[in-house]
Coordinates of C-alpha atoms in Angstrom, one line a residue:
M154 CA 0.2 1.0 -40.2
T155 CA -1.8 -1.3 -39.9
D156 CA -2.2 -4.5 -40.1
H157 CA -5.7 -4.0 -41.8
K158 CA -6.5 -6.1 -44.7
R159 CA -9.0 -4.1 -47.2
D160 CA -11.2 -6.8 -48.1
I161 CA -12.9 -5.5 -51.5
D162 CA -15.6 -7.8 -53.3
E163 CA -14.9 -9.1 -56.9
V164 CA -17.8 -8.8 -58.8
S165 CA -18.6 -5.0 -57.6
G166 CA -15.3 -3.9 -56.3
V167 CA -16.6 -2.5 -53.8
E168 CA -14.7 -2.4 -50.1
T169 CA -17.2 -4.7 -47.9
T170 CA -16.9 -4.1 -44.4
G171 CA -15.5 -7.4 -43.7
H172 CA -19.1 -8.9 -42.2
S173 CA -20.4 -12.0 -44.3
W174 CA -23.8 -14.4 -43.3
D175 CA -22.9 -17.6 -44.9
G176 CA -20.3 -16.5 -47.2
I177 CA -23.2 -13.2 -48.2
K178 CA -20.9 -10.0 -47.8
E179 CA -22.0 -6.9 -47.2
L180 CA -20.5 -3.9 -48.9
N181 CA -19.6 -0.5 -47.2
N182 CA -21.5 1.5 -49.8
P183 CA -21.7 5.1 -49.0
L184 CA -25.2 6.2 -48.4
P185 CA -26.6 9.3 -51.1
R186 CA -25.3 12.2 -50.9
W187 CA -28.9 14.0 -51.3
W188 CA -30.2 11.3 -48.5
L189 CA -27.2 12.9 -46.5
Y190 CA -28.9 16.7 -47.0
V191 CA -31.9 16.2 -46.1
F192 CA -31.4 14.4 -43.6
Y193 CA -29.0 17.0 -41.8
G194 CA -31.8 19.3 -43.5
T195 CA -34.0 17.6 -40.6
I196 CA -32.4 17.9 -37.5
V197 CA -31.7 22.2 -38.8
W198 CA -35.5 22.2 -39.1
A199 CA -35.3 20.4 -35.7
I200 CA -33.2 23.0 -33.5
G201 CA -35.0 25.9 -35.4
Y202 CA -38.2 24.9 -34.8
M203 CA -37.8 23.7 -30.9
I204 CA -36.3 27.2 -31.0
V205 CA -39.6 29.1 -32.0
M206 CA -42.5 26.5 -31.5
P207 CA -42.9 25.6 -28.0
A208 CA -41.6 22.0 -27.7
I209 CA -38.7 21.3 -25.0
P210 CA -40.4 19.5 -22.1
A211 CA -39.4 20.7 -18.9
L212 CA -37.4 18.8 -16.5
P213 CA -39.0 18.2 -13.3
G214 CA -39.9 20.4 -10.5
L215 CA -39.1 23.6 -12.2
G216 CA -43.0 24.2 -12.1
M217 CA -43.5 25.0 -16.1
N218 CA -44.3 23.0 -18.5
N219 CA -42.4 24.0 -22.3
T220 CA -40.6 26.0 -23.6
P221 CA -43.0 28.8 -24.6
G222 CA -41.2 29.7 -28.1
I223 CA -40.5 32.9 -29.8
A224 CA -42.7 32.4 -31.5
G225 CA -45.5 32.5 -28.4
H226 CA -47.2 30.6 -30.1
S227 CA -50.2 28.3 -27.7
D228 CA -52.6 24.9 -29.1
R229 CA -54.9 25.6 -26.1
A230 CA -55.4 29.6 -26.9
E231 CA -56.0 28.5 -30.7
V232 CA -58.8 26.3 -29.4
A233 CA -60.0 28.5 -27.3
R234 CA -60.5 30.9 -29.2
K235 CA -61.8 29.0 -32.3
V236 CA -64.7 27.9 -29.8
E237 CA -65.2 31.1 -28.3
E238 CA -66.2 32.6 -32.7
L239 CA -68.5 29.3 -32.6
H240 CA -70.3 30.1 -30.1
T241 CA -70.6 33.6 -30.8
E242 CA -72.1 32.3 -34.3
R243 CA -74.2 29.8 -32.9
A244 CA -75.8 32.2 -30.3
A245 CA -77.2 34.4 -33.2
A246 CA -79.0 31.3 -34.6
A247 CA -79.6 30.1 -31.5
S248 CA -81.6 33.8 -30.7
R249 CA -83.8 32.9 -33.6
L250 CA -84.4 29.5 -31.6
V251 CA -85.6 30.9 -28.8
T252 CA -88.3 33.5 -30.7
A253 CA -89.1 31.2 -34.0
S254 CA -92.3 29.4 -33.4
L255 CA -92.0 25.5 -33.6
S256 CA -93.6 25.9 -37.3
E257 CA -91.6 28.9 -38.3
I258 CA -88.3 27.0 -37.7
E259 CA -89.3 24.0 -40.1
N260 CA -90.1 26.6 -43.0
D261 CA -86.8 28.1 -42.8
M262 CA -84.8 26.1 -44.1
S263 CA -81.5 27.7 -43.0
L264 CA -83.0 27.5 -39.3
Q265 CA -83.6 23.7 -39.9
Q266 CA -81.0 22.9 -41.2
F267 CA -79.6 24.5 -37.8
A268 CA -82.1 22.9 -35.6
L269 CA -81.1 19.9 -37.3
A270 CA -77.7 19.4 -37.4
M271 CA -77.4 20.6 -33.3
G272 CA -80.1 18.8 -32.7
E273 CA -78.6 15.4 -34.4
S274 CA -75.1 16.7 -31.4
A275 CA -77.8 17.0 -28.6
F276 CA -79.7 13.8 -29.1
G277 CA -75.7 11.9 -29.3
D278 CA -75.4 13.6 -26.1
N279 CA -78.7 13.2 -24.1
C280 CA -80.7 10.6 -25.3
A281 CA -78.7 7.5 -27.7
T282 CA -77.8 6.1 -24.7
C283 CA -81.4 5.0 -24.1
H284 CA -83.5 5.7 -27.8
G285 CA -79.7 4.6 -29.9
A286 CA -77.9 6.3 -32.5
G287 CA -80.9 7.8 -34.9
G288 CA -83.5 6.9 -32.4
R289 CA -83.2 3.2 -34.0
G290 CA -85.1 2.3 -29.9
A291 CA -83.7 -0.9 -28.2
K292 CA -86.1 -3.0 -26.0
G293 CA -88.1 -1.4 -23.1
Y294 CA -86.7 2.4 -25.2
P295 CA -89.7 3.3 -28.3
M296 CA -87.8 4.0 -31.1
L297 CA -87.8 7.2 -32.9
A298 CA -87.8 6.6 -36.9
D299 CA -90.9 5.4 -37.1
D300 CA -94.2 7.7 -36.7
I301 CA -95.9 5.4 -34.7
W302 CA -96.1 7.3 -31.5
L303 CA -97.4 5.9 -27.8
W304 CA -97.9 9.8 -27.1
D305 CA -98.0 13.0 -29.5
G306 CA -96.0 12.8 -32.4
T307 CA -96.4 16.5 -33.5
L308 CA -93.8 19.3 -33.3
E309 CA -95.1 20.5 -29.9
G310 CA -96.4 17.4 -28.7
I311 CA -92.6 15.9 -28.8
E312 CA -91.7 19.5 -27.7
T313 CA -93.8 19.0 -24.8
T314 CA -92.7 15.4 -24.2
L315 CA -89.2 15.9 -24.3
R316 CA -90.0 19.6 -21.8
H317 CA -91.6 17.8 -19.4
G318 CA -90.7 14.0 -19.3
I319 CA -92.6 11.1 -18.8
R320 CA -94.3 10.0 -15.5
H321 CA -91.4 12.7 -14.3
T322 CA -92.4 12.8 -10.2
E323 CA -90.5 16.3 -9.8
D324 CA -92.4 17.9 -13.0
P325 CA -96.3 19.0 -12.7
D326 CA -97.2 19.0 -16.1
T327 CA -95.1 15.2 -16.9
R328 CA -97.5 13.2 -19.0
R329 CA -99.0 10.5 -16.7
N330 CA -100.7 7.4 -16.9
T331 CA -100.2 4.2 -14.7
M332 CA -101.3 0.8 -15.9
P333 CA -102.1 -1.3 -13.0
A334 CA -99.5 -4.3 -12.1
F335 CA -102.9 -6.8 -11.8
G336 CA -100.9 -9.8 -10.9
R337 CA -98.7 -8.2 -8.7
D338 CA -101.2 -6.4 -6.6
G339 CA -103.0 -8.7 -7.0
M340 CA -106.9 -7.2 -8.8
L341 CA -106.9 -10.5 -10.8
T342 CA -105.8 -14.4 -10.6
P343 CA -103.1 -16.1 -13.0
R344 CA -105.8 -18.0 -14.9
E345 CA -106.9 -14.5 -15.7
I346 CA -103.7 -12.7 -16.9
D347 CA -102.8 -15.6 -19.1
D348 CA -106.9 -15.5 -21.0
L349 CA -106.0 -12.2 -21.2
V350 CA -102.2 -13.1 -23.0
Q351 CA -105.0 -14.9 -25.5
Y352 CA -107.2 -12.0 -26.1
V353 CA -104.2 -9.1 -26.3
L354 CA -102.4 -11.8 -29.3
N355 CA -105.5 -12.2 -30.9
L356 CA -106.1 -8.7 -31.1
S357 CA -103.2 -8.4 -33.3
G358 CA -104.6 -10.7 -35.1
R359 CA -102.6 -13.7 -34.4
E360 CA -102.7 -17.5 -33.6
A361 CA -105.0 -17.7 -29.7
N362 CA -106.5 -20.0 -27.5
R363 CA -110.0 -19.2 -28.7
A364 CA -112.0 -20.5 -25.7
A365 CA -109.5 -18.3 -23.1
V366 CA -110.0 -15.5 -25.4
D367 CA -113.5 -16.2 -24.3
R368 CA -113.5 -15.5 -21.4
A369 CA -110.9 -12.8 -21.2
A370 CA -113.3 -10.5 -23.0
P371 CA -115.6 -9.5 -20.5
V372 CA -112.4 -8.8 -18.3
F373 CA -110.9 -6.5 -20.9
A374 CA -113.1 -5.3 -21.2
T375 CA -113.8 -4.0 -17.2
Q376 CA -110.3 -3.8 -16.8
C377 CA -108.5 -2.4 -20.0
V378 CA -111.1 -0.4 -22.3
T379 CA -111.1 2.5 -20.4
C380 CA -107.3 3.1 -21.7
H381 CA -107.2 0.9 -25.1
G382 CA -110.2 1.0 -26.6
A383 CA -112.4 -1.4 -26.2
D384 CA -111.3 -1.8 -29.7
G385 CA -107.8 -2.5 -28.5
K386 CA -106.8 0.6 -30.5
G387 CA -105.5 2.4 -27.6
N388 CA -105.4 6.4 -26.6
R389 CA -102.4 8.7 -27.6
Q390 CA -104.2 11.3 -25.1
L391 CA -102.9 8.5 -22.3
G392 CA -100.3 7.0 -23.4
A393 CA -102.1 4.1 -24.0
P394 CA -100.1 1.6 -26.2
D395 CA -102.0 0.7 -29.8
L396 CA -102.5 -3.2 -29.3
T397 CA -103.6 -4.1 -33.1
D398 CA -100.9 -3.7 -34.9
H399 CA -97.1 -5.0 -33.7
E400 CA -95.5 -2.4 -33.0
W401 CA -93.9 -3.4 -29.0
L402 CA -92.1 -1.8 -27.0
F403 CA -91.9 -4.4 -24.0
G404 CA -91.6 -7.5 -26.3
G405 CA -94.1 -9.0 -27.3
E406 CA -94.1 -12.8 -27.3
P407 CA -97.0 -14.3 -24.6
R408 CA -93.8 -14.2 -22.4
D409 CA -93.2 -10.4 -22.4
I410 CA -97.3 -9.2 -22.9
Q411 CA -98.0 -11.7 -20.1
Q412 CA -95.1 -10.5 -17.3
T413 CA -96.3 -6.8 -18.3
I414 CA -100.2 -7.4 -17.5
Y415 CA -99.2 -9.3 -13.9
S416 CA -96.0 -6.3 -13.2
A417 CA -97.0 -3.5 -15.9
R418 CA -93.7 -1.7 -17.1
N419 CA -94.2 1.9 -16.7
A420 CA -90.8 3.3 -17.4
H421 CA -90.1 7.0 -17.1
M422 CA -88.1 9.8 -19.4
P423 CA -86.5 12.7 -17.7
A424 CA -87.8 15.8 -17.4
W425 CA -85.6 17.8 -20.1
Q426 CA -86.5 21.5 -19.0
G427 CA -83.8 23.2 -16.8
R428 CA -81.5 20.2 -17.4
L429 CA -81.4 21.9 -21.2
D430 CA -81.9 25.5 -22.7
D431 CA -85.2 26.1 -24.2
P432 CA -82.3 26.1 -27.8
T433 CA -81.3 23.1 -27.5
I434 CA -84.9 21.5 -26.7
K435 CA -86.7 23.0 -29.7
A436 CA -83.7 21.5 -32.0
L437 CA -83.7 18.9 -30.0
A438 CA -88.0 18.3 -31.7
V439 CA -87.1 19.3 -34.6
Y440 CA -84.9 16.4 -35.2
V441 CA -86.8 13.7 -33.8
H442 CA -89.9 14.7 -35.1
S443 CA -87.7 14.4 -38.7
L444 CA -86.5 11.5 -38.0
G445 CA -90.2 9.9 -37.4
G446 CA -91.1 11.1 -40.3
G447 CA -92.6 14.5 -39.6
E448 CA -96.5 13.5 -38.1
K449 CA -98.3 17.2 -39.0

């Protein structure tokens, strides 16, 4: 016998648990059978899975990672197999990249698509840190998503830049030019540099001090024309930028221009030959060329 008296809810006729919160009683309804069956089924499934698949972690000190399971399945081995298959597939296309000329790659749609995909991946791993995602560039790092090039913007020219870099002292074939630090090395006075800033502003069609422009004309002729040309249009064989447009690698504000003339910039790009294999360099050239619109 028990002293417990069942508490029956008057409305539903269901026994309560005896708990009450602010006059609200909890009904003691049994769980639905379908829910119980599903719950029991998951327990059976979990036990079966732990037997068949590697699932149970080993205890510390036993020298193993987990139970191997009777199926002998290994995600690590599966990934390794898939990666090996991918390498095999890519090796065939990569070998075609090595033997094909850049123009052949551009005219072969399937090879071009492979090169673009491979180049985009390599760009993200090696180039995007400086040039930004999609080659958008940043101050001090050229934008590659336009068709304005300091050096050669053709497929062959881009490949040469990638292989040998710019001012990469360890590569004798690197692209090289050096702008003098006119102020730091005492080649021009501060007044002459300030006048040159006004001259460059005038070249790019912006408001400038007329008297300063006139004073700077002979200085520009003796110090700058050799690389930038008498009209300031630049020289891509020397990597000398066009001063008449509105594209500025290190900024086009007067203070930026003054700093460039005073200290020079002479940025560096590494030579990727030896760091990347030939197929990757060719793929990168195709990808970068496509970003800029495809200069012929």
